[in-house]
Structures are given as structure tokens and as C-alpha cells.
XYZ file of C-alpha atoms in Angstrom:
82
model
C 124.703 122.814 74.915
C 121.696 122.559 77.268
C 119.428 124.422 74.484
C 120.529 122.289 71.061
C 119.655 119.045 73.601
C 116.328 120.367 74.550
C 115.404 121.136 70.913
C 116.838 117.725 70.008
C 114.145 116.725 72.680
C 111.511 118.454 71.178
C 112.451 117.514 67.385
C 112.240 113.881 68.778
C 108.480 114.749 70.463
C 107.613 115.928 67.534
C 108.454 113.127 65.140
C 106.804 110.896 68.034
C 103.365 112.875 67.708
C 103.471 113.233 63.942
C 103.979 109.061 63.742
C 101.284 108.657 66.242
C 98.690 110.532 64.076
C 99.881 109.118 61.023
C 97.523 106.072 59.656
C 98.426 103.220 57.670
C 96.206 101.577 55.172
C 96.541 97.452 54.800
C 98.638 97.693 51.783
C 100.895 100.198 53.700
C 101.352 97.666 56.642
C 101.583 94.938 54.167
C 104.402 96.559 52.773
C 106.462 97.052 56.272
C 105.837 93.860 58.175
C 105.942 91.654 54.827
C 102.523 89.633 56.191
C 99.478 89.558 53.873
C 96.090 90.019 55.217
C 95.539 86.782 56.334
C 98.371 86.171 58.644
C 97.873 90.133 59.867
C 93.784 89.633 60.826
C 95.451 86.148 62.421
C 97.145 87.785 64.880
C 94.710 90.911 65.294
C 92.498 87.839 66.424
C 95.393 86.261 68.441
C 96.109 89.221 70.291
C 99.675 89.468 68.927
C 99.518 92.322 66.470
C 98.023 95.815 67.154
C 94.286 96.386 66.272
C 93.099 98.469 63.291
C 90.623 101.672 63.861
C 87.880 102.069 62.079
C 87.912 105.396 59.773
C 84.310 106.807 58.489
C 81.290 104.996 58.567
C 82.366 102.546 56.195
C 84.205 99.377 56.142
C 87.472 101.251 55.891
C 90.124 100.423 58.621
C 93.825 101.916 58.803
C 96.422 101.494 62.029
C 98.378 103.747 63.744
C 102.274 104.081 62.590
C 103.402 104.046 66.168
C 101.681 101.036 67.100
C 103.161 99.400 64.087
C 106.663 100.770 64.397
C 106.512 99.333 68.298
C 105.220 96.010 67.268
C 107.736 95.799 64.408
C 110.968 96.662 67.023
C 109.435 93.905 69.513
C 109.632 91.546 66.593
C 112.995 92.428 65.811
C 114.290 92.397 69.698
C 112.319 88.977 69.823
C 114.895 87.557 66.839
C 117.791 88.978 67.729
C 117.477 87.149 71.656
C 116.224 83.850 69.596
């Protein structure tokens, strides 16, 4: 019992870690949070929606999955107590 929980725990670190390294591009976080640029570099600038990092030397810019899963549940805890 004690061993299938642990690797339950571990399975769950894991998927935590993997999301965490995982980076979306704009159109990716377009796609889950149904905002378009505008309204997204909005509230980068507001303070309400998690910054991008910068990838290369270019211009290019993706965000972390975790950060974007979190901010996604707070939006959805936010509706649900409206």
C-alpha cells in the first residue's frame, strides 16, 4: 500500500517537473486561455498574467506550462467564488 502511494508520489513529481520544463509558444497559450496577444501582453504589463522568457538571442519568447496551468486554475477558482 505504502509503496504504490509513494510511486503515485513520484509519478505526480514527475509530471510536475516535466510541465515545468515544458515551454509554450504564443499560439500555444493562445489556444488554452482563449486571449489573443493583445489582451495576454495587457496583463503581462498589468501584472496579472505570468511573464514570458526569452529563448535564444532573438525576439523569440515562450512561457512556462506550469505557470500557465497555475494562472489558468486561479482564473477558474476566481469564477467559480464570483
Amino acid at each position: 500500500h505504502t509503496a504504490s502511494a509513494f510511486f503515485g508520489e513520484r509519478k505526480n513529481m514527475a509530471a510536475q517537473i516535466q510541465s515545468a520544463l515544458t515551454i509554450l509558444r504564443r499560439k500555444q497559450v493562445e489556444a488554452r486561455t482563449g486571449l489573443t496577444r493583445s489582451p495576454i501582453y495587457a496583463r503581462i504589463k498589468a501584472g496579472t498574467f505570468p511573464k514570458p522568457i526569452t529563448l535564444g538571442s532573438g525576439r523569440a519568447v515562450g512561457w512556462i506550462e506550469a505557470e500557465i496551468d497555475a494562472w489558468l486554475t486561479a482564473q477558474i477558482e476566481k469564477s467559480r467564488k464570483a
